[in-house]
């Protein structure tokens, strides 16, 4: 263990938002930080998230905000206490990045871009002495136990192995922060190879699953060929989750070659996925006319239509045509389609069977990962003292809307501060890097 924070060395493995935030927390206290990443440059998924508008957080009140983390709300709450959406916006301002609240309540940088923000951040990190080691893939620890315990200080040294373009390297650090991401979009670097490395060290890992993803439905060749890629605007979905709660949400979906995706499907993806896991499939109900009550739809559809076809009758009376009409044809028998009363009911609750989640590689984010039960309050792995974890590799999930990045930043900061507290405790220092008068170590100020 180092005798001061200035002489401490910490490896941060993974240069996404969580890892970079951990690096900042450590370097700002004088710790020598080395950031390792398997890719040629850091922040690739972060940059991808910025395509089409960098939605960095959300402006809603903390209570509903926390609700987005579902069953992990309790574990995410202290992280957002340390660094919540307002703190994130203030931090961005300090980086020279102004933000604004969009009409949906989502928060974006004024220029909507991720690249200038990442550039400014990396510049600041380098100025505080953070060193970057690209094309260094962490492939495990260098000792049988993963860590070498220094009995005198009750602390551990991390002996890490990396594959690099120059061959394998073995490096020793006083602590390590892992921020290796989930398993979605592996070509951007997060390939979840860490799962087997952690499991081999008795770190529990909940199975990684696709989150914020599309789902397959058995479309006919006709629907696939004619309508794949079409958005279905103004639609509502009703779905019963595994706990028998009924979800009703309105929004927009996209009909794809294999099924459905889009923001409304992403928002419901955890509930859909869990039903498929439990039951093998799930039938959701699409409301194709969410602005009209059932009685009105019945009245309009059953109105005499003379010689008009049912399709032009629907278009004329309630504005249903195009892809919505195609979905009705796809899901209903000829008889039902011709029966105006049954057709009206189907327009308000069209059953669509979803059979499987799209592969995790296509998903926006990952559910599953290292459970909070395996971590202490500083996000240190209980089985591996001195090793901290942050970001999407932890077992939580949230919908899109800025909630993912917010929790990644917050957990990175908490893990970085946790590593500081760990180093300070080992060296008999307080957070400022000086020996505490009482001789007891203090965690760094939040
Ligand atoms: C298309 C898309 C759009 C998104 N849009 C949004 C959005 O609008 N808002 C939002 O909040 N979130 C969004 N996200 C999600 C967000 O980008 C992620 O949640 C976030 O980047 C996760 O951060 P992280 O630091 O945990 O991991 P990552 O950003 O995945 O970073 C992990 C890093 O670890 C490195 N790594 C992995 N394994 C190793 C190893 N063995 N050795 C060395 N390095 C390794 C990887 O190369 C990578 O650089 C989007 C994601 C995608 C794919």
Coordinates of C-alpha atoms and ligand atoms in Angstrom, one line a residue:
X1 CA 0.0 0.0 0.0
X2 CA 1.3 3.5 -0.8
X3 CA 2.1 5.9 2.1
X4 CA 0.2 8.7 0.4
X5 CA -2.5 9.2 -2.3
X6 CA 0.2 10.9 -4.4
X7 CA 2.2 7.7 -4.6
X8 CA -0.9 5.5 -5.2
X9 CA -1.4 3.9 -8.6
X10 CA -4.9 2.8 -9.8
X11 CA -5.8 1.1 -13.1
X12 CA -9.2 2.0 -14.6
X13 CA -10.1 -0.6 -17.1
X14 CA -12.7 0.5 -19.7
X15 CA -12.8 4.0 -21.1
X16 CA -16.5 4.6 -21.3
X17 CA -18.4 7.2 -19.3
X18 CA -18.2 5.1 -16.1
X19 CA -14.5 4.5 -16.3
X20 CA -13.6 8.0 -17.3
X21 CA -15.6 9.4 -14.4
X22 CA -13.8 7.0 -12.0
X23 CA -10.5 8.2 -13.5
X24 CA -11.5 11.8 -12.8
X25 CA -12.5 11.2 -9.2
X26 CA -9.1 9.5 -8.6
X27 CA -6.8 11.8 -10.5
X28 CA -8.4 14.9 -8.9
X29 CA -7.0 13.6 -5.6
X30 CA -3.5 13.2 -6.9
X31 CA -3.6 9.4 -7.6
X32 CA -1.7 8.2 -10.6
X33 CA -4.4 6.8 -12.9
X34 CA -3.8 4.6 -15.9
X35 CA -6.9 4.1 -18.1
X36 CA -6.8 0.9 -20.2
X37 CA -9.1 0.1 -23.1
X38 CA -9.2 -2.7 -25.6
X39 CA -10.1 -0.4 -28.4
X40 CA -7.9 2.0 -30.3
X41 CA -9.8 4.9 -28.7
X42 CA -12.0 5.4 -25.6
X43 CA -15.8 6.3 -25.5
X44 CA -16.9 4.6 -28.7
X45 CA -20.3 3.6 -27.4
X46 CA -20.7 7.0 -25.8
X47 CA -20.1 8.6 -29.2
X48 CA -22.5 6.2 -30.8
X49 CA -25.1 7.2 -28.2
X50 CA -24.5 10.8 -29.3
X51 CA -25.5 10.0 -32.9
X52 CA -28.9 11.6 -33.6
X53 CA -28.7 13.6 -30.4
X54 CA -26.8 13.0 -27.1
X55 CA -29.5 12.5 -24.5
X56 CA -27.4 12.7 -21.5
X57 CA -29.9 12.8 -18.7
X58 CA -33.6 13.6 -17.9
X59 CA -35.1 16.6 -16.2
X60 CA -38.0 14.9 -14.4
X61 CA -38.1 15.0 -10.6
X62 CA -36.0 12.6 -8.6
X63 CA -38.9 10.4 -7.5
X64 CA -40.1 9.3 -11.0
X65 CA -36.4 9.4 -12.2
X66 CA -35.5 6.7 -9.6
X67 CA -38.6 4.7 -10.6
X68 CA -37.0 4.1 -14.0
X69 CA -34.5 1.8 -12.4
X70 CA -37.3 -0.6 -11.4
X71 CA -36.3 -3.3 -8.9
X72 CA -32.8 -1.7 -8.6
X73 CA -34.1 1.7 -7.5
X74 CA -32.9 1.2 -4.0
X75 CA -29.3 0.4 -5.1
X76 CA -29.2 3.2 -7.7
X77 CA -30.6 5.9 -5.3
X78 CA -27.3 6.3 -3.3
X79 CA -25.4 6.6 -6.5
X80 CA -27.6 9.4 -7.7
X81 CA -27.4 11.0 -4.3
X82 CA -23.7 11.3 -4.9
X83 CA -24.1 12.5 -8.5
X84 CA -27.6 12.9 -9.8
X85 CA -29.0 14.6 -12.9
X86 CA -28.5 18.2 -11.6
X87 CA -24.9 17.5 -10.6
X88 CA -24.3 15.9 -14.0
X89 CA -25.6 19.1 -15.7
X90 CA -23.5 21.3 -13.4
X91 CA -20.4 19.1 -14.1
X92 CA -21.0 19.4 -17.9
X93 CA -21.2 23.2 -17.5
X94 CA -17.8 23.1 -15.8
X95 CA -16.6 21.2 -18.9
X96 CA -17.9 24.0 -21.1
X97 CA -20.9 22.1 -22.3
X98 CA -24.3 23.9 -21.9
X99 CA -27.4 21.7 -21.8
X100 CA -31.1 22.2 -22.5
X101 CA -34.3 20.4 -21.7
X102 CA -36.1 19.1 -24.8
X103 CA -39.9 19.1 -25.2
X104 CA -40.0 15.5 -23.8
X105 CA -38.1 16.5 -20.7
X106 CA -34.9 14.8 -21.9
X107 CA -31.6 16.7 -21.5
X108 CA -29.2 17.3 -24.3
X109 CA -26.0 19.3 -24.8
X110 CA -26.9 22.5 -26.7
X111 CA -25.1 21.3 -29.8
X112 CA -26.7 17.8 -29.4
X113 CA -23.2 16.2 -29.9
X114 CA -21.1 13.8 -27.8
X115 CA -17.7 14.3 -29.6
X116 CA -16.9 17.9 -28.4
X117 CA -17.8 16.9 -24.8
X118 CA -15.6 13.8 -24.9
X119 CA -12.8 15.8 -26.4
X120 CA -12.9 18.5 -23.7
X121 CA -13.2 15.8 -21.0
X122 CA -10.2 13.8 -22.3
X123 CA -8.2 17.0 -22.5
X124 CA -8.9 17.8 -18.9
X125 CA -8.2 14.2 -17.8
X126 CA -4.8 14.3 -19.5
X127 CA -4.0 17.6 -17.9
X128 CA -4.6 16.1 -14.5
X129 CA -2.1 13.4 -15.3
X130 CA -4.4 10.5 -16.4
X131 CA -2.5 8.2 -18.8
X132 CA -4.3 6.3 -21.5
X133 CA -3.3 2.9 -22.8
X134 CA -5.3 1.9 -25.9
X135 CA -5.4 -1.5 -27.5
X136 CA -4.8 -3.0 -24.1
X137 CA -7.3 -5.8 -23.4
X138 CA -7.6 -6.9 -19.8
X139 CA -7.4 -10.8 -19.8
X140 CA -7.3 -11.5 -16.1
X141 CA -5.2 -11.5 -13.0
X142 CA -1.6 -12.6 -12.7
X143 CA -1.9 -14.7 -9.5
X144 CA -3.9 -17.8 -8.5
X145 CA -6.1 -15.8 -6.2
X146 CA -6.4 -12.8 -8.4
X147 CA -4.9 -10.5 -5.8
X148 CA -1.9 -10.7 -3.6
X149 CA -2.7 -10.0 0.0
X150 CA -0.4 -7.8 2.0
X151 CA -1.1 -9.1 5.4
X152 CA 0.4 -6.2 7.3
X153 CA -2.0 -3.6 5.8
X154 CA -4.9 -5.9 5.3
X155 CA -5.0 -4.6 1.7
X156 CA -4.4 -6.2 -1.7
X157 CA -2.4 -5.5 -4.8
X158 CA -4.0 -6.0 -8.2
X159 CA -1.7 -7.9 -10.5
X160 CA -3.4 -7.4 -13.9
X161 CA -2.7 -9.0 -17.3
X162 CA -3.3 -7.3 -20.6
X163 CA -2.9 -8.4 -24.2
X164 CA -1.4 -5.5 -26.3
X165 CA 0.0 -5.1 -29.8
X166 CA 3.4 -5.7 -28.2
X167 CA 2.5 -8.9 -26.5
X168 CA 1.2 -9.6 -23.1
X169 CA 1.9 -7.2 -20.2
X170 CA 1.6 -7.7 -16.5
X171 CA 1.2 -4.7 -14.3
X172 CA 0.6 -4.2 -10.6
X173 CA -1.7 -1.6 -9.1
X174 CA -2.8 -0.6 -5.6
X175 CA -6.5 -0.8 -6.8
X176 CA -8.5 -1.3 -9.9
X177 CA -11.8 0.1 -11.2
X178 CA -13.5 -2.1 -13.8
X179 CA -15.9 -0.3 -16.1
X180 CA -16.1 -2.8 -18.9
X181 CA -19.6 -2.2 -20.1
X182 CA -22.4 -4.7 -21.0
X183 CA -22.6 -6.9 -24.1
X184 CA -24.5 -4.7 -26.6
X185 CA -22.9 -3.5 -29.7
X186 CA -19.7 -5.5 -29.1
X187 CA -17.9 -4.0 -32.1
X188 CA -17.7 -0.8 -30.0
X189 CA -15.6 -2.6 -27.4
X190 CA -17.9 -4.0 -24.7
X191 CA -17.8 -7.7 -25.6
X192 CA -18.5 -9.0 -22.0
X193 CA -15.4 -11.2 -22.1
X194 CA -15.1 -10.1 -18.5
X195 CA -17.9 -12.4 -17.4
X196 CA -15.9 -15.6 -17.5
X197 CA -12.9 -13.8 -15.8
X198 CA -15.0 -12.6 -13.0
X199 CA -16.9 -15.9 -12.6
X200 CA -13.6 -17.7 -12.4
X201 CA -12.8 -15.5 -9.3
X202 CA -16.1 -16.4 -7.7
X203 CA -17.7 -13.1 -8.5
X204 CA -21.4 -13.8 -9.2
X205 CA -22.7 -12.5 -12.6
X206 CA -26.5 -12.4 -13.4
X207 CA -27.0 -13.6 -17.0
X208 CA -26.6 -10.7 -19.4
X209 CA -29.8 -10.0 -21.4
X210 CA -30.8 -7.6 -24.1
X211 CA -32.4 -4.4 -22.8
X212 CA -33.9 -1.6 -24.8
X213 CA -34.2 -4.0 -27.7
X214 CA -36.5 -5.1 -30.4
X215 CA -38.6 -8.3 -30.4
X216 CA -39.4 -10.9 -33.1
X217 CA -42.9 -11.5 -34.4
X218 CA -43.7 -14.1 -37.0
X219 CA -44.5 -11.7 -39.9
X220 CA -45.7 -13.0 -43.2
X221 CA -43.3 -12.4 -46.2
X222 CA -45.8 -9.8 -47.5
X223 CA -45.7 -7.6 -44.4
X224 CA -41.9 -8.0 -44.1
X225 CA -41.3 -7.1 -47.7
X226 CA -43.8 -4.2 -48.0
X227 CA -43.7 -2.6 -44.6
X228 CA -40.3 -3.3 -42.8
X229 CA -38.7 -0.1 -41.8
X230 CA -42.0 1.8 -41.5
X231 CA -42.8 3.7 -38.3
X232 CA -46.2 3.2 -36.7
X233 CA -46.9 6.6 -35.2
X234 CA -49.4 7.3 -32.5
X235 CA -50.0 3.9 -31.1
X236 CA -50.5 2.4 -27.6
X237 CA -49.4 -0.9 -26.2
X238 CA -51.0 -2.8 -23.4
X239 CA -49.1 -5.6 -21.7
X240 CA -49.4 -7.7 -18.5
X241 CA -46.0 -8.2 -16.8
X242 CA -45.0 -11.3 -14.9
X243 CA -46.3 -9.8 -11.7
X244 CA -49.7 -9.3 -13.3
X245 CA -49.3 -5.5 -13.5
X246 CA -50.8 -4.1 -16.6
X247 CA -48.7 -1.5 -18.5
X248 CA -50.4 0.9 -20.9
X249 CA -48.2 3.3 -22.8
X250 CA -48.6 5.4 -25.9
X251 CA -45.8 6.3 -28.3
X252 CA -44.2 5.2 -31.6
X253 CA -42.9 1.9 -32.8
X254 CA -41.1 0.7 -35.8
X255 CA -42.1 -2.4 -37.9
X256 CA -38.9 -4.3 -38.7
X257 CA -38.0 -7.2 -40.9
X258 CA -38.3 -9.5 -37.9
X259 CA -40.8 -7.8 -35.6
X260 CA -41.1 -4.6 -33.7
X261 CA -38.8 -2.1 -32.1
X262 CA -38.7 1.7 -31.4
X263 CA -39.0 3.9 -28.4
X264 CA -42.3 2.5 -27.1
X265 CA -41.0 -1.1 -27.4
X266 CA -37.8 -0.2 -25.7
X267 CA -39.7 1.4 -22.8
X268 CA -41.6 -1.8 -22.3
X269 CA -38.7 -4.2 -23.2
X270 CA -37.9 -5.3 -19.6
X271 CA -41.5 -6.4 -19.1
X272 CA -41.8 -8.0 -22.5
X273 CA -38.4 -9.8 -22.1
X274 CA -39.3 -11.2 -18.7
X275 CA -42.7 -12.5 -19.9
X276 CA -41.0 -14.3 -22.8
X277 CA -38.4 -15.8 -20.4
X278 CA -41.2 -17.0 -18.2
X279 CA -43.8 -18.1 -20.7
X280 CA -41.9 -18.7 -24.0
X281 CA -43.8 -15.8 -25.7
X282 CA -46.0 -12.9 -24.9
X283 CA -49.0 -11.3 -26.7
X284 CA -49.2 -7.6 -26.5
X285 CA -52.3 -5.5 -27.5
X286 CA -51.8 -2.7 -29.9
X287 CA -54.3 0.2 -29.8
X288 CA -54.1 1.6 -33.3
X289 CA -56.4 4.5 -32.5
X290 CA -55.3 5.7 -29.0
X291 CA -56.9 9.1 -29.4
X292 CA -60.4 7.6 -29.9
X293 CA -62.5 5.7 -27.2
X294 CA -63.7 2.2 -28.1
X295 CA -67.3 3.4 -28.4
X296 CA -66.4 6.0 -31.0
X297 CA -64.3 3.5 -33.0
X298 CA -67.3 1.1 -32.9
X299 CA -69.7 3.8 -34.0
X300 CA -67.5 4.9 -36.9
X301 CA -66.5 1.4 -38.1
X302 CA -70.0 0.0 -37.9
X303 CA -71.5 3.0 -39.7
X304 CA -73.0 2.0 -43.2
X305 CA -70.2 2.2 -45.8
X306 CA -72.3 1.7 -49.0
X307 CA -70.1 0.4 -51.8
X308 CA -66.8 1.6 -50.2
X309 CA -64.3 -1.1 -49.3
X310 CA -63.7 -1.7 -45.6
X311 CA -60.2 -0.3 -46.1
X312 CA -61.3 3.0 -47.5
X313 CA -64.0 3.1 -44.9
X314 CA -61.4 2.9 -42.1
X315 CA -59.2 5.5 -43.8
X316 CA -62.1 7.8 -44.2
X317 CA -63.8 7.4 -40.8
X318 CA -60.9 7.0 -38.4
X319 CA -57.7 7.7 -40.4
X320 CA -56.4 4.1 -40.3
X321 CA -54.4 3.2 -43.4
X322 CA -50.9 2.3 -44.5
X323 CA -48.9 0.3 -42.0
X324 CA -51.7 0.2 -39.4
X325 CA -54.1 -1.3 -42.0
X326 CA -51.4 -3.8 -43.0
X327 CA -51.1 -4.9 -39.4
X328 CA -54.9 -5.4 -39.2
X329 CA -54.8 -7.6 -42.3
X330 CA -51.8 -9.4 -41.0
X331 CA -53.2 -10.3 -37.6
X332 CA -56.9 -10.8 -38.4
X333 CA -58.7 -13.5 -40.3
X334 CA -60.8 -12.4 -43.4
X335 CA -63.9 -13.0 -41.4
X336 CA -62.9 -10.8 -38.5
X337 CA -61.8 -8.1 -40.8
X338 CA -65.2 -8.2 -42.5
X339 CA -67.1 -8.1 -39.2
X340 CA -67.2 -4.4 -38.4
X341 CA -67.9 -4.9 -34.7
X342 CA -65.1 -7.3 -34.2
X343 CA -62.8 -5.2 -36.4
X344 CA -63.5 -2.1 -34.2
X345 CA -62.5 -4.1 -31.1
X346 CA -59.4 -5.3 -32.8
X347 CA -58.4 -1.7 -33.8
X348 CA -58.4 -0.9 -30.0
X349 CA -56.6 -4.1 -28.9
X350 CA -54.9 -5.9 -31.8
X351 CA -53.1 -9.0 -30.4
X352 CA -49.5 -9.4 -31.6
X353 CA -47.4 -12.3 -30.4
X354 CA -43.8 -11.6 -29.7
X355 CA -41.6 -14.6 -29.6
X356 CA -38.0 -13.6 -28.7
X357 CA -35.8 -10.6 -27.9
X358 CA -33.4 -9.6 -30.6
X359 CA -29.8 -10.7 -29.9
X360 CA -28.0 -8.7 -27.2
X361 CA -25.5 -7.5 -29.8
X362 CA -28.2 -5.4 -31.4
X363 CA -29.7 -4.0 -28.1
X364 CA -29.1 -0.5 -26.9
X365 CA -28.1 -1.7 -23.4
X366 CA -27.7 -4.8 -21.2
X367 CA -29.6 -6.1 -18.2
X368 CA -27.9 -8.5 -15.8
X369 CA -24.3 -8.3 -14.7
X370 CA -22.6 -8.1 -11.3
X371 CA -25.3 -7.9 -8.7
X372 CA -25.1 -5.2 -6.0
X373 CA -25.2 -7.9 -3.4
X374 CA -21.6 -8.7 -4.5
X375 CA -20.5 -5.1 -3.9
X376 CA -20.1 -3.0 -0.8
X377 CA -21.5 0.6 -0.7
X378 CA -18.3 1.9 -2.5
X379 CA -18.9 -0.6 -5.3
X380 CA -15.9 -2.7 -4.2
X381 CA -16.2 -6.4 -5.0
X382 CA -16.7 -8.2 -1.7
X383 CA -14.7 -11.3 -3.0
X384 CA -11.9 -9.1 -4.4
X385 CA -10.7 -6.3 -2.1
X386 CA -9.3 -3.4 -4.0
X387 CA -11.3 -4.2 -7.1
X388 CA -14.3 -1.8 -7.9
X389 CA -16.9 -2.0 -10.6
X390 CA -19.1 0.6 -12.3
X391 CA -21.4 1.3 -15.2
X392 CA -23.4 -1.1 -17.4
X393 CA -21.5 -4.2 -16.2
X394 CA -23.5 -3.9 -12.9
X395 CA -26.9 -5.6 -12.7
X396 CA -29.4 -2.8 -13.3
X397 CA -31.3 -1.6 -16.3
X398 CA -33.3 1.5 -17.3
X399 CA -35.1 2.7 -20.3
X400 CA -33.6 5.2 -22.8
X401 CA -34.1 8.8 -21.9
X402 CA -30.7 9.6 -20.4
X403 CA -31.2 7.2 -17.4
X404 CA -28.4 4.8 -18.6
X405 CA -25.7 7.4 -18.9
X406 CA -26.7 9.1 -15.7
X407 CA -26.3 5.9 -13.7
X408 CA -23.0 5.1 -15.5
X409 CA -21.5 8.5 -14.6
X410 CA -22.8 8.2 -11.0
X411 CA -21.5 4.7 -10.5
X412 CA -18.1 5.6 -12.0
X413 CA -17.8 8.5 -9.5
X414 CA -18.8 6.3 -6.6
X415 CA -16.4 3.6 -7.6
X416 CA -13.6 6.1 -8.0
X417 CA -14.3 7.7 -4.6
X418 CA -14.5 4.2 -3.2
X419 CA -11.0 3.4 -4.5
X420 CA -9.8 6.6 -2.9
X421 CA -11.3 5.6 0.4
X422 CA -9.8 2.2 0.1
X423 CA -6.3 3.6 -0.6
X424 CA -6.6 6.2 2.2
X425 CA -7.6 3.5 4.6
X426 CA -4.7 1.3 3.6
X427 CA -2.3 4.2 4.0
X428 CA -3.8 5.5 7.2
X429 CA -4.7 8.7 5.5
X430 CA -7.8 10.9 5.3
X431 CA -9.4 11.8 2.0
X432 CA -7.1 14.8 1.5
X433 CA -4.1 12.4 1.6
X434 CA -2.9 13.4 5.0
X435 CA -2.7 11.3 8.1
X436 CA -5.9 11.6 10.1
X437 CA -5.3 13.0 13.6
X438 CA -7.2 10.1 15.2
X439 CA -5.2 7.6 13.1
X440 CA -8.5 6.4 11.6
X441 CA -8.9 6.6 7.8
X442 CA -11.8 8.7 6.5
X443 CA -13.6 8.2 3.2
X444 CA -13.2 11.0 0.7
X445 CA -15.9 13.7 0.9
X446 CA -18.8 13.1 -1.5
Ligands
LIG1 C1 -26.9 3.0 -30.2 C2 -26.9 3.4 -28.7 C3 -27.5 4.5 -28.3 C4 -27.5 4.9 -27.0 N1 -28.1 6.1 -26.6 C5 -28.1 6.4 -25.3 C6 -28.8 7.6 -24.9 O1 -29.2 8.4 -25.7 N2 -28.8 7.9 -23.6 C7 -28.2 7.1 -22.6 O2 -28.3 7.4 -21.4 N3 -27.6 6.0 -23.0 C8 -27.5 5.6 -24.3 N4 -26.9 4.5 -24.7 C9 -26.3 3.6 -23.6 C10 -24.9 4.2 -23.2 O3 -24.1 4.5 -24.3 C11 -24.2 3.1 -22.3 O4 -25.1 2.7 -21.2 C12 -22.9 3.6 -21.7 O5 -22.0 3.9 -22.7 C13 -22.3 2.5 -20.8 O6 -21.2 3.0 -20.2 P1 -20.0 2.2 -19.6 O7 -18.9 3.1 -19.2 O8 -20.6 1.3 -18.5 O9 -19.6 1.1 -20.7 P2 -19.1 1.4 -22.2 O10 -19.4 2.7 -22.7 O11 -19.6 0.2 -23.0 O12 -17.5 1.3 -22.1 C14 -16.8 0.1 -21.7 C15 -15.4 0.2 -22.3 O13 -14.7 -0.9 -21.8 C16 -13.9 -1.4 -22.8 N5 -13.6 -2.8 -22.5 C17 -14.5 -3.8 -22.5 N6 -13.8 -5.0 -22.1 C18 -12.5 -4.7 -22.0 C19 -11.4 -5.4 -21.6 N7 -11.4 -6.7 -21.4 N8 -10.2 -4.8 -21.6 C20 -10.1 -3.4 -21.8 N9 -11.2 -2.7 -22.2 C21 -12.4 -3.3 -22.2 C22 -14.6 -1.2 -24.1 O14 -13.8 -1.1 -25.2 C23 -15.3 0.2 -23.8 O15 -14.6 1.3 -24.2 C24 -26.9 4.1 -26.0 C25 -26.2 2.9 -26.4 C26 -26.2 2.6 -27.8 C27 -25.5 1.3 -28.2

